[in-house]
Amino acid sequence: MADTSPSTVIDARGSYCPGPLMELIAQIKLARIGDILEVWATDEGSAKDIPQWARKVGHEYLGTETVDREWHVRVRKSK
Amino acid sequence: MKILVVGGGMGGTIVANNLARRLQRELRAGQAHIHMLSASERHMYQPGLLYVAIGRMLPDELYRDQRSLLDPAITFEVDPVEEFRFDRNQVRSKSGRTHEYDAIIISTGSRIAPEAIPGLAEHSEIFYTEEGALKLFKRLSGFSGGRIVVAVGVPHKCPMAPLEITFMLHDYLKTRGILDKTQLHYTYPIGRVHSLENVAKWATPEFDRLGITYETLFNMKEAKAGVLLSEEGSEAAFDLLIAIPPHRGMEVIERNKLGQGGWIPTNRHTLQMEGAHRNVYVLGDTTNLPISKAGSTAHFEAEVVAENIVAEWKIGGPVRQYDGKVFCFIEASDNRATYAMFNYNQPPQPRAPTQSVHWFKTAYNRLYWASARGLL
C-alpha cells in the first residue's frame, strides 16, 4: 500500500485570506513531484474547492478526513 | 536588554517605535537599547505604488528618510543582516560586524518573483516597484485601446491590489475616453474573484455592472507575446498584461535556511519563530502564517510583539496573543471605497463602497507616516 503520510502540513485553519486553497497553491510550487501536502482548513468549502482544483490542474487528490469541524485534505503533487 | 530589529519596513518601524515608547525610562537610564539594522536609508509607502501606476501620486511622495520616522532613542544603521546565529544570540551584518541581542525581531518583508513564471517579466507590467509602477503609467498613457488582462500570482502581497488596480483602471480608461475601446479582463487563482468570500460576493456583480470580464481558477503558467497560459489549460490573450506576480521571502531568509520560500515558520499567536529560540520574533510578510501579507497585518503584529517583549522582560511572560487581525481598504470604482476587517475567527463583512471611505483612504495615504511613527 502506498505511503500517504504528508511531507508538508499546511495549517490554514482560520485563514480567510489568502485561504486554504491559495496556501496550497503557494506551497505546492515549493514541493517536489510525489510530495504529499495536507491542508488543514476550518471552512467546509475547502473540502470541495481543493479536490476540484487539484483534479483540474492534474495533481492527485488523496482524500479528506474530518476532525472536529476541521477538514484535512491531502493532495499529491503530480507534475 | 538589547533588542535588535532586522528590517526597516512597516512592521520593523512600528515595533521599534512602540518599544521605544514603552521603554522610555529604561532607554534614558541605559538599561535598554533598541537597534535597527535595515537595507535602506529610505522608507517606502508601498500601497502608494498603486496610485503611481495610474498617475495619482508621484514617486517622491512615497518616501521618507527612515531615520526621521524613528524615535531618537533608537539606534538606526543601514547595514543589512547577512547571517543569523540564534544559538549565540548574534547576527552578522554586511559590514562584517557582529551584533548581539537579548531579543530579535525579524521583519525583512518579501520580494516579487516574476522569474517563477516563464516570460512574465518580459511580457507584463508589474507595479510592485517604483520603476514598474512608472513603467505601467507610461504604458497606460500611450494606450489607445485593446485588451488589458490583470492576472494574479500566488502568493502575493496586498490582497486587495488586484481588485483595486482593476477598478481604478476602469475609472482611468473612462476618464481618458477609451473605455469603449478597451476590454478589461481579470484572472484569479481560485474559484471566485477574491479569496475572501464576502469580498468576492461584492466584487463579482460590480465586475458585471462595469463590463469587466473574469476567469477564475486561472494560475499563471507562462507568458508569451500577447498570450498568457494557465496551469489549468486555458489562455488569455492580451494587448497589455498587468501582473500581480508571485512573491517570495527575502534572500537572506532563504540563504540562512530559516524557512522554505523565505517564509519563517512562526507561531500564529505568539509570533515567535517556531523552534527552540523564544527570543526570536517574526513580523509581517516574513512569517509563514496563512494570513494576508499586508501592512496592517505587520502593524497589528508589531503591537503584540512589542508588548510581549517588554512583558517578558518585566514580568517574565507574555501578556497578549495575536488574533490574526487584518484591515484592508478596497478602492472601488467611481471614487468609492470600502474595507475588510477580519481575524482568525471572524470573516469580513464588507459594506457597500462609499465616497467617504475613498476620501479616508486618500487621507490615510498621507497619515501613514504618523502611523509608522506610532502616533496613530
Coordinates of C-alpha atoms in Angstrom, one line a residue:
Chain A
M1 CA 0.0 0.0 0.0
A2 CA 1.3 3.4 -1.0
D3 CA 2.5 5.7 1.8
T4 CA 0.1 8.7 2.1
S5 CA 1.7 10.4 5.1
P6 CA 2.1 14.1 4.3
S7 CA 5.5 15.6 3.8
T8 CA 4.1 19.0 4.4
V9 CA 1.2 20.1 6.6
I10 CA -0.3 23.5 5.8
D11 CA -2.1 24.8 8.8
A12 CA -4.6 27.1 7.2
R13 CA -7.2 27.0 10.0
G14 CA -8.9 30.3 10.4
S15 CA -7.4 31.6 7.1
Y16 CA -9.9 33.7 5.3
C17 CA -7.3 35.5 3.2
P18 CA -5.5 34.1 1.3
G19 CA -7.4 31.0 2.4
P20 CA -6.6 27.2 2.3
L21 CA -6.6 26.7 -1.4
M22 CA -4.3 29.7 -2.1
E23 CA -2.0 28.4 0.7
L24 CA -1.9 25.0 -1.1
I25 CA -1.2 26.6 -4.5
A26 CA 1.7 28.6 -3.0
Q27 CA 3.2 25.6 -1.1
I28 CA 2.8 23.1 -3.9
K29 CA 5.1 25.2 -6.1
L30 CA 7.9 24.7 -3.5
A31 CA 7.2 20.9 -3.2
R32 CA 8.8 18.1 -5.2
I33 CA 6.8 15.8 -7.5
G34 CA 5.5 13.0 -5.4
D35 CA 5.3 15.0 -2.2
I36 CA 2.0 14.8 -0.3
L37 CA 0.6 18.0 1.1
E38 CA -2.1 18.0 3.7
V39 CA -4.2 21.2 4.2
W40 CA -5.9 21.9 7.5
A41 CA -9.0 24.1 7.0
T42 CA -11.8 25.2 9.1
D43 CA -14.2 26.1 6.3
E44 CA -16.1 23.3 4.7
G45 CA -15.8 24.9 1.3
S46 CA -12.2 23.9 1.1
A47 CA -13.1 20.3 1.2
K48 CA -14.8 20.8 -2.1
D49 CA -12.6 23.6 -3.7
I50 CA -9.2 21.8 -3.1
P51 CA -10.1 18.5 -4.8
Q52 CA -11.8 20.4 -7.7
W53 CA -8.6 22.5 -8.3
A54 CA -6.3 19.5 -7.9
R55 CA -8.2 17.5 -10.5
K56 CA -8.3 20.4 -12.9
V57 CA -4.6 21.1 -12.7
G58 CA -3.6 17.5 -12.7
H59 CA -2.5 16.8 -9.1
E60 CA -3.7 13.7 -7.3
Y61 CA -6.4 14.2 -4.7
L62 CA -5.9 11.5 -2.0
G63 CA -8.9 12.2 0.3
T64 CA -10.3 14.3 3.1
E65 CA -10.5 13.5 6.8
T66 CA -12.9 15.4 9.0
V67 CA -11.7 16.0 12.6
D68 CA -13.9 18.1 14.9
R69 CA -15.2 20.6 12.3
E70 CA -11.7 20.7 10.7
W71 CA -11.1 19.3 7.2
H72 CA -7.7 17.7 6.5
V73 CA -7.3 17.5 2.7
R74 CA -4.5 15.5 1.1
V75 CA -3.0 16.1 -2.4
R76 CA -0.1 14.5 -4.1
K77 CA 2.0 16.8 -6.4
S78 CA 1.9 15.0 -9.7
K79 CA 3.6 17.3 -12.1
Chain B
M1 CA 18.2 44.5 27.5
K2 CA 19.3 44.6 23.9
I3 CA 16.6 44.5 21.3
L4 CA 17.5 44.1 17.6
V5 CA 15.1 44.9 14.9
V6 CA 16.0 43.5 11.5
G7 CA 14.3 45.4 8.7
G8 CA 13.0 48.9 8.4
G9 CA 9.7 48.4 6.7
M10 CA 6.3 49.0 8.3
G11 CA 6.5 46.2 10.8
G12 CA 10.0 46.9 11.9
T13 CA 9.4 50.7 12.2
I14 CA 6.2 50.3 14.2
V15 CA 7.6 47.7 16.6
A16 CA 10.8 49.8 17.2
N17 CA 8.8 52.9 17.9
N18 CA 6.3 51.0 20.1
L19 CA 9.2 49.5 22.1
A20 CA 10.8 52.9 22.5
R21 CA 7.6 54.4 23.9
R22 CA 7.2 51.5 26.3
L23 CA 10.8 51.7 27.4
Q24 CA 11.4 55.4 27.6
R25 CA 12.7 55.3 31.2
E26 CA 14.9 52.3 30.6
L27 CA 16.4 53.8 27.4
R28 CA 17.2 57.0 29.2
A29 CA 18.9 55.0 32.0
G30 CA 20.9 53.0 29.6
Q31 CA 19.2 49.8 30.8
A32 CA 17.6 49.1 27.4
H33 CA 18.9 49.5 23.8
I34 CA 16.9 49.3 20.6
H35 CA 18.9 48.8 17.4
M36 CA 17.6 48.7 13.9
L37 CA 19.5 47.2 11.0
S38 CA 18.0 47.9 7.6
A39 CA 18.9 47.5 4.0
S40 CA 17.8 51.1 3.1
E41 CA 18.0 54.6 4.4
R42 CA 14.7 55.3 2.8
H43 CA 11.2 54.0 3.8
M44 CA 8.7 53.5 1.1
Y45 CA 4.9 53.6 1.5
Q46 CA 4.3 50.6 -0.7
P47 CA 0.5 50.9 -1.1
G48 CA 1.1 54.2 -2.9
L49 CA 2.6 52.3 -5.9
L50 CA -0.9 51.6 -7.0
Y51 CA -1.6 55.3 -7.3
V52 CA 1.7 56.0 -9.1
A53 CA 0.7 53.4 -11.7
I54 CA -2.4 55.5 -12.7
G55 CA -0.8 58.9 -12.2
R56 CA -2.5 59.8 -8.9
M57 CA 0.7 60.0 -6.9
L58 CA 4.3 60.8 -7.8
P59 CA 7.1 58.5 -6.7
D60 CA 8.8 61.0 -4.4
E61 CA 5.6 61.2 -2.4
L62 CA 6.1 57.6 -1.3
Y63 CA 9.4 58.1 0.6
R64 CA 10.7 59.4 3.9
D65 CA 14.1 59.1 5.4
Q66 CA 13.9 56.1 7.7
R67 CA 15.8 57.9 10.5
S68 CA 13.1 60.6 10.5
L69 CA 10.4 58.0 11.3
L70 CA 12.2 56.6 14.3
D71 CA 12.2 57.6 17.9
P72 CA 15.5 59.4 18.5
A73 CA 16.4 56.8 21.2
I74 CA 16.6 54.1 18.6
T75 CA 20.0 53.3 17.0
F76 CA 19.5 53.1 13.3
E77 CA 22.0 51.8 10.8
V78 CA 21.9 50.9 7.1
D79 CA 23.8 47.6 7.4
P80 CA 21.6 44.6 6.5
V81 CA 21.9 41.4 8.3
E82 CA 23.6 38.6 6.4
E83 CA 23.8 35.8 8.9
F84 CA 21.7 34.7 11.9
R85 CA 23.3 32.9 14.8
F86 CA 20.4 32.1 17.0
D87 CA 22.5 29.7 19.3
R88 CA 24.8 32.6 20.2
N89 CA 22.1 35.4 20.1
Q90 CA 24.1 37.1 17.4
V91 CA 23.8 38.3 13.8
R92 CA 26.5 39.3 11.4
S93 CA 25.8 42.3 9.1
K94 CA 27.0 43.2 5.7
S95 CA 29.8 45.4 7.2
G96 CA 31.2 42.3 8.8
R97 CA 30.3 43.3 12.3
T98 CA 28.7 41.1 14.9
H99 CA 25.6 42.3 16.8
E100 CA 24.4 40.7 20.0
Y101 CA 20.8 40.8 21.3
D102 CA 18.6 39.6 24.1
A103 CA 15.5 39.7 21.7
I104 CA 15.4 39.9 18.0
I105 CA 12.6 40.8 15.7
I106 CA 12.9 39.7 12.0
S107 CA 10.8 41.9 9.7
T108 CA 12.6 41.7 6.4
G109 CA 9.5 41.6 4.2
S110 CA 9.0 40.0 0.8
R111 CA 10.0 40.5 -2.8
I112 CA 8.4 39.9 -6.1
A113 CA 9.4 36.8 -8.0
P114 CA 8.2 37.1 -11.6
E115 CA 11.0 34.8 -12.7
A116 CA 9.0 31.9 -11.2
I117 CA 6.7 32.2 -14.3
P118 CA 8.5 31.9 -17.6
G119 CA 8.1 35.0 -19.7
L120 CA 6.3 37.0 -17.1
A121 CA 9.0 39.6 -16.5
E122 CA 9.4 40.2 -20.3
H123 CA 5.7 40.4 -21.2
S124 CA 3.9 42.0 -18.3
E125 CA 3.8 45.3 -16.4
I126 CA 4.3 44.9 -12.7
F127 CA 3.5 47.9 -10.4
Y128 CA 5.0 46.5 -7.2
T129 CA 8.2 48.5 -7.6
E130 CA 8.7 52.2 -8.2
E131 CA 10.3 51.5 -11.6
G132 CA 7.5 49.1 -12.5
A133 CA 4.7 51.4 -11.4
L134 CA 6.1 54.3 -13.5
K135 CA 6.6 52.0 -16.5
L136 CA 3.0 50.9 -16.3
F137 CA 1.9 54.5 -16.1
K138 CA 3.8 55.3 -19.2
R139 CA 2.3 52.3 -21.0
L140 CA -1.2 53.4 -19.9
S141 CA -0.5 56.9 -21.0
G142 CA 0.2 55.7 -24.5
F143 CA -2.6 53.1 -24.5
S144 CA -5.3 53.7 -27.1
G145 CA -7.5 50.7 -26.7
G146 CA -7.3 46.9 -26.7
R147 CA -7.5 44.1 -24.2
I148 CA -6.0 44.6 -20.8
V149 CA -5.5 41.5 -18.7
V150 CA -4.9 41.7 -14.9
A151 CA -3.5 38.4 -13.8
V152 CA -2.8 37.3 -10.2
G153 CA 0.0 35.1 -8.9
V154 CA 0.4 33.2 -5.6
P155 CA 1.4 34.1 -3.0
H156 CA 1.2 37.9 -3.3
K157 CA 1.4 40.9 -1.1
C158 CA -1.5 43.3 -0.6
P159 CA -4.5 41.0 -1.3
M160 CA -6.8 43.9 -2.4
A161 CA -4.4 45.3 -5.0
P162 CA -5.7 43.0 -7.8
L163 CA -9.2 44.2 -7.4
E164 CA -8.2 47.8 -6.7
I165 CA -6.0 48.1 -9.9
T166 CA -8.8 46.7 -11.9
F167 CA -11.4 49.1 -10.6
M168 CA -9.0 52.1 -10.8
L169 CA -8.1 51.1 -14.3
H170 CA -11.7 51.2 -15.3
D171 CA -12.0 54.8 -14.0
Y172 CA -8.7 55.8 -15.6
L173 CA -9.8 54.4 -19.0
K174 CA -13.2 56.1 -18.6
T175 CA -11.7 59.4 -17.8
R176 CA -9.4 59.2 -20.9
G177 CA -12.4 58.3 -23.0
I178 CA -11.1 55.0 -24.2
L179 CA -13.2 52.7 -22.1
D180 CA -15.4 51.7 -25.0
K181 CA -12.3 50.7 -27.0
T182 CA -10.9 48.6 -24.2
Q183 CA -11.8 45.2 -22.7
L184 CA -10.7 44.7 -19.1
H185 CA -10.2 41.1 -18.2
Y186 CA -9.3 39.8 -14.7
T187 CA -8.0 36.3 -13.8
Y188 CA -7.8 34.8 -10.3
P189 CA -6.2 31.6 -9.0
I190 CA -9.1 30.1 -7.1
G191 CA -12.8 29.6 -7.9
R192 CA -14.0 33.1 -7.2
V193 CA -12.7 36.6 -7.9
H194 CA -11.2 37.1 -4.4
S195 CA -10.1 34.8 -1.7
L196 CA -12.4 36.5 0.8
E197 CA -15.8 35.0 0.0
N198 CA -17.8 38.1 1.1
V199 CA -15.4 40.4 -0.9
A200 CA -15.9 38.1 -3.9
K201 CA -19.7 38.3 -3.4
W202 CA -19.5 42.1 -3.6
A203 CA -16.9 42.4 -6.4
T204 CA -18.5 39.9 -8.9
P205 CA -21.7 41.9 -9.5
E206 CA -19.5 45.1 -9.6
F207 CA -17.4 43.5 -12.4
D208 CA -20.6 42.5 -14.2
R209 CA -22.0 46.0 -13.9
L210 CA -18.9 47.6 -15.2
G211 CA -18.4 45.2 -18.1
I212 CA -15.2 43.7 -16.6
T213 CA -14.8 40.1 -17.7
Y214 CA -13.1 37.5 -15.5
E215 CA -11.9 33.9 -15.4
T216 CA -11.4 32.1 -12.1
L217 CA -9.2 29.0 -11.4
F218 CA -6.5 30.6 -13.5
N219 CA -2.9 30.1 -12.3
M220 CA -0.3 31.7 -14.5
K221 CA 2.0 29.1 -16.1
E222 CA 3.7 31.0 -18.9
A223 CA 3.5 34.4 -20.6
K224 CA 4.3 34.8 -24.3
A225 CA 3.9 37.7 -26.6
G226 CA 0.2 38.5 -26.5
V227 CA -1.0 35.5 -24.6
L228 CA -0.9 34.2 -21.0
L229 CA -1.2 30.4 -20.4
S230 CA -2.7 28.9 -17.2
E231 CA -1.8 25.8 -15.3
E232 CA -5.5 24.8 -15.7
G233 CA -5.0 24.7 -19.5
S234 CA -6.7 27.9 -20.6
E235 CA -5.3 31.0 -22.4
A236 CA -5.9 34.8 -22.0
A237 CA -4.9 37.0 -25.0
F238 CA -3.8 40.5 -24.1
D239 CA -2.5 43.7 -25.6
L240 CA -1.4 44.8 -22.2
L241 CA -0.7 42.4 -19.3
I242 CA -0.7 43.7 -15.8
A243 CA 0.6 41.0 -13.4
I244 CA 0.4 40.7 -9.7
P245 CA 3.5 38.4 -9.6
P246 CA 4.2 35.6 -7.1
H247 CA 6.2 36.7 -4.1
R248 CA 9.0 35.1 -2.1
G249 CA 10.5 36.0 1.3
M250 CA 13.9 37.8 1.2
E251 CA 17.0 36.1 0.0
V252 CA 18.7 36.4 3.4
I253 CA 16.0 34.2 5.0
E254 CA 16.4 31.5 2.3
R255 CA 20.2 31.7 2.5
N256 CA 20.1 31.2 6.2
K257 CA 17.7 28.3 5.7
L258 CA 15.2 29.8 8.1
G259 CA 12.1 28.8 6.0
Q260 CA 11.1 27.4 2.7
G261 CA 10.4 30.1 0.1
G262 CA 11.8 32.7 2.5
W263 CA 8.9 32.4 4.9
I264 CA 9.8 31.8 8.5
P265 CA 7.7 29.2 10.4
T266 CA 6.0 31.3 13.1
N267 CA 3.6 30.6 15.9
R268 CA 0.3 32.2 14.9
H269 CA -0.5 33.6 18.4
T270 CA 2.9 34.4 20.0
L271 CA 4.7 35.4 16.7
Q272 CA 7.8 33.7 18.0
M273 CA 9.8 31.7 15.4
E274 CA 8.8 28.0 15.7
G275 CA 11.6 26.1 17.4
A276 CA 13.7 26.4 20.5
H277 CA 14.5 30.1 20.4
R278 CA 11.9 32.0 22.5
N279 CA 13.6 35.4 21.9
V280 CA 13.2 35.3 18.1
Y281 CA 10.1 37.1 16.9
V282 CA 8.8 37.3 13.3
L283 CA 6.6 40.0 11.8
G284 CA 4.7 40.9 8.7
D285 CA 5.3 39.3 5.3
T286 CA 8.3 37.4 6.7
T287 CA 6.1 34.9 8.6
N288 CA 4.6 31.7 7.0
L289 CA 1.3 32.4 8.6
P290 CA -1.8 31.8 6.5
I291 CA -2.9 35.4 6.6
S292 CA -2.8 38.4 4.3
K293 CA 0.6 39.8 3.5
A294 CA -0.4 43.4 4.2
G295 CA 0.8 46.5 6.0
S296 CA -2.0 46.3 8.5
T297 CA -1.0 42.7 9.4
A298 CA 2.5 43.8 10.2
H299 CA 1.1 46.8 12.2
F300 CA -1.2 44.7 14.4
E301 CA 1.5 42.0 14.9
A302 CA 4.1 44.7 15.8
E303 CA 1.9 45.9 18.7
V304 CA 1.6 42.4 20.1
V305 CA 5.3 41.7 19.8
A306 CA 6.4 45.0 21.4
E307 CA 4.0 44.5 24.3
N308 CA 5.2 40.9 24.9
I309 CA 8.9 41.6 24.7
V310 CA 8.5 44.3 27.3
A311 CA 6.3 42.0 29.4
E312 CA 8.8 39.1 29.1
W313 CA 11.5 41.3 30.5
K314 CA 9.4 42.9 33.2
I315 CA 7.2 40.1 34.5
G316 CA 8.7 37.1 32.9
G317 CA 6.0 36.2 30.4
P318 CA 3.8 37.4 27.5
V319 CA 0.5 39.2 28.1
R320 CA -1.1 39.2 24.6
Q321 CA -1.8 36.9 21.7
Y322 CA -2.1 37.9 18.1
D323 CA -5.6 37.1 16.9
G324 CA -5.0 37.3 13.2
K325 CA -6.4 40.8 12.8
V326 CA -6.1 42.3 9.3
F327 CA -7.6 45.5 8.0
C328 CA -7.6 46.4 4.3
F329 CA -9.1 49.3 2.4
I330 CA -10.6 48.4 -1.0
E331 CA -10.6 51.1 -3.7
A332 CA -13.7 50.6 -5.9
S333 CA -14.8 52.4 -9.0
D334 CA -16.3 56.0 -9.2
N335 CA -14.1 57.4 -6.3
R336 CA -15.7 55.0 -3.8
A337 CA -14.0 52.6 -1.4
T338 CA -14.8 50.1 1.3
Y339 CA -12.8 48.0 3.7
A340 CA -12.4 44.4 5.0
M341 CA -11.5 43.7 8.6
F342 CA -11.2 40.1 9.9
N343 CA -9.2 37.8 12.1
Y344 CA -8.7 34.1 12.6
N345 CA -12.2 33.7 13.9
Q346 CA -14.3 36.4 12.2
P347 CA -14.7 36.7 8.4
P348 CA -15.0 40.2 7.0
Q349 CA -18.4 41.7 6.3
P350 CA -17.5 44.5 3.8
R351 CA -20.1 47.2 3.4
A352 CA -21.2 48.9 0.2
P353 CA -18.4 51.3 -1.1
T354 CA -18.8 55.0 -0.3
Q355 CA -17.1 58.2 -1.3
S356 CA -16.3 59.0 2.3
V357 CA -14.2 55.8 2.7
H358 CA -12.4 56.6 -0.5
W359 CA -11.5 60.1 0.8
F360 CA -10.4 58.5 4.1
K361 CA -8.2 56.1 2.2
T362 CA -6.8 59.1 0.3
A363 CA -6.1 60.8 3.6
Y364 CA -4.5 57.7 5.0
N365 CA -2.0 57.7 2.1
R366 CA -0.6 60.8 4.0
L367 CA -1.5 59.7 7.5
Y368 CA 0.6 56.6 7.1
W369 CA 3.7 58.4 8.3
A370 CA 2.0 59.2 11.6
S371 CA 1.1 55.6 11.9
A372 CA 4.7 54.4 11.2
R373 CA 5.9 56.9 13.9
G374 CA 3.5 55.3 16.3
L375 CA 1.2 58.3 16.6
L376 CA -1.9 56.6 15.2

